[in-house]
Amino acid sequence: MIGLGARHLAMGGTGTATADDPYAIYYNPARLALIDRPMLTFGRQIDAELQPFSFAGFAVPLGFAEDFGWNVSIAAARYPRVHARSSGAFTEDDPESIFLRLLLPGIAGTYDGDIDSKTLVYRFAAGFSPAAHDRLSFGFNVDWIDCRTNSCGVHAGSDGVEEASVHARSLSFGFGLDYRLTDTISLAAS
């Protein structure tokens, strides 16, 4: 996945410094502090055959934080990071084989069968901006990553059909910063 959201993709993937909607949870959690009303976003790639959606998320500003001199928003999203499906035979030099071996380390270079691999990300994030210095914001995110791969087929050196199911889970953390020099120029990192 290279990016999310039609607007941010059309702007060359600049969401790290431009997202001011729930897609900020993906690009830069610091930008969540700019959200001033509850927002819900659901996105889908029109020609996506493998995944029913490419992003589902919401962001909510916490109004009571203003009493303490802060702009704070929290957000949650679910999006597929990778969904790959392969059916049929390939050899070691086929582009499909090369891609699958990068995606699924340990798979044989030659394979004949079915592979279905999906990685889903559940992201929770918060963005903060001090009211006294509202051009600066920072944020953090926590990801729960769920990976599942099922395969059934034969490969070079196997004695018959092998069926495998692999399930892994992971937790990751991220941090983002945003400083708006002017209304049109931002310096951001995530």
Coordinates of N, CA, C and O in Angstrom, one line a residue, residues 1 3 17 24 38 54 62 73 104 112-114 118 124 126 130 134 139-140 142 158 168 175 179 188 190:
M1 N 0.8 -1.2 0.0 CA 0.0 0.0 0.0 C 0.9 1.2 0.0 O 1.8 1.4 0.8
G3 N -0.5 4.6 -0.2 CA -1.1 5.7 0.4 C -2.6 5.4 0.5 O -3.1 4.4 0.0
A17 N 1.9 16.1 5.7 CA 1.9 17.6 6.0 C 0.6 18.2 5.6 O 0.4 19.4 5.8
A24 N -5.4 11.5 8.6 CA -4.3 11.9 9.4 C -3.8 10.7 10.3 O -2.6 10.6 10.6
P38 N -16.4 16.0 14.9 CA -16.3 14.6 14.6 C -16.4 14.3 13.1 O -17.1 14.9 12.4
S54 N -10.6 0.1 1.7 CA -9.2 0.4 1.9 C -8.9 1.3 3.1 O -7.8 1.4 3.5
L62 N -11.7 16.3 21.4 CA -12.1 16.3 22.9 C -12.2 17.8 23.3 O -11.3 18.4 23.7
S73 N -7.5 15.6 19.7 CA -8.4 14.7 19.0 C -7.9 13.3 19.2 O -6.7 13.0 19.2
L104 N 6.3 -13.1 1.7 CA 6.2 -14.2 2.6 C 7.5 -15.0 2.6 O 7.7 -16.0 1.9
D112 N 3.0 -24.4 -6.9 CA 1.8 -24.7 -7.7 C 0.7 -24.9 -6.7 O 0.7 -25.9 -6.0
G113 N -0.2 -23.9 -6.5 CA -1.3 -24.0 -5.6 C -1.9 -22.7 -5.3 O -1.9 -21.8 -6.1
D114 N -2.5 -22.6 -4.1 CA -3.2 -21.4 -3.8 C -2.6 -20.7 -2.5 O -2.3 -21.4 -1.6
K118 N -3.3 -11.9 4.2 CA -3.9 -10.7 4.5 C -3.3 -10.1 5.8 O -3.2 -10.8 6.8
F124 N -4.9 3.2 16.6 CA -5.5 4.1 17.6 C -4.5 5.2 17.7 O -3.3 5.0 17.8
A126 N -3.8 9.7 18.7 CA -4.2 11.0 19.4 C -3.3 12.1 18.9 O -2.1 11.9 18.7
P130 N -0.9 22.7 21.7 CA -1.1 23.6 22.8 C -1.8 24.9 22.2 O -1.4 25.4 21.2
D134 N -0.6 27.3 18.6 CA -1.4 26.4 17.8 C -0.8 26.0 16.4 O -1.4 25.3 15.7
G139 N 1.7 14.0 17.8 CA 0.8 12.9 18.0 C 1.5 11.6 18.1 O 2.7 11.5 17.9
F140 N 0.7 10.6 18.5 CA 1.3 9.2 18.6 C 0.2 8.3 18.1 O -1.0 8.5 18.1
V142 N -0.7 3.8 18.1 CA -0.5 2.4 18.5 C -1.2 1.5 17.5 O -2.4 1.8 17.2
S158 N 9.0 -31.0 -2.5 CA 8.0 -31.5 -1.6 C 7.5 -32.9 -2.1 O 7.6 -33.2 -3.3
A168 N 0.1 -14.4 12.7 CA 1.0 -13.7 13.6 C 0.3 -12.4 13.9 O -0.5 -11.8 13.2
F175 N 5.1 8.0 16.1 CA 5.0 9.4 16.6 C 5.1 10.4 15.4 O 5.7 10.1 14.4
Y179 N 4.7 21.3 12.2 CA 4.8 22.7 12.5 C 4.4 23.5 11.2 O 5.0 23.3 10.1
A188 N 6.6 18.7 8.4 CA 6.0 17.5 9.1 C 6.9 16.3 9.0 O 7.6 16.1 8.0
S190 N 6.7 11.9 10.4 CA 5.9 10.9 11.1 C 6.7 9.6 11.0 O 7.4 9.3 10.1

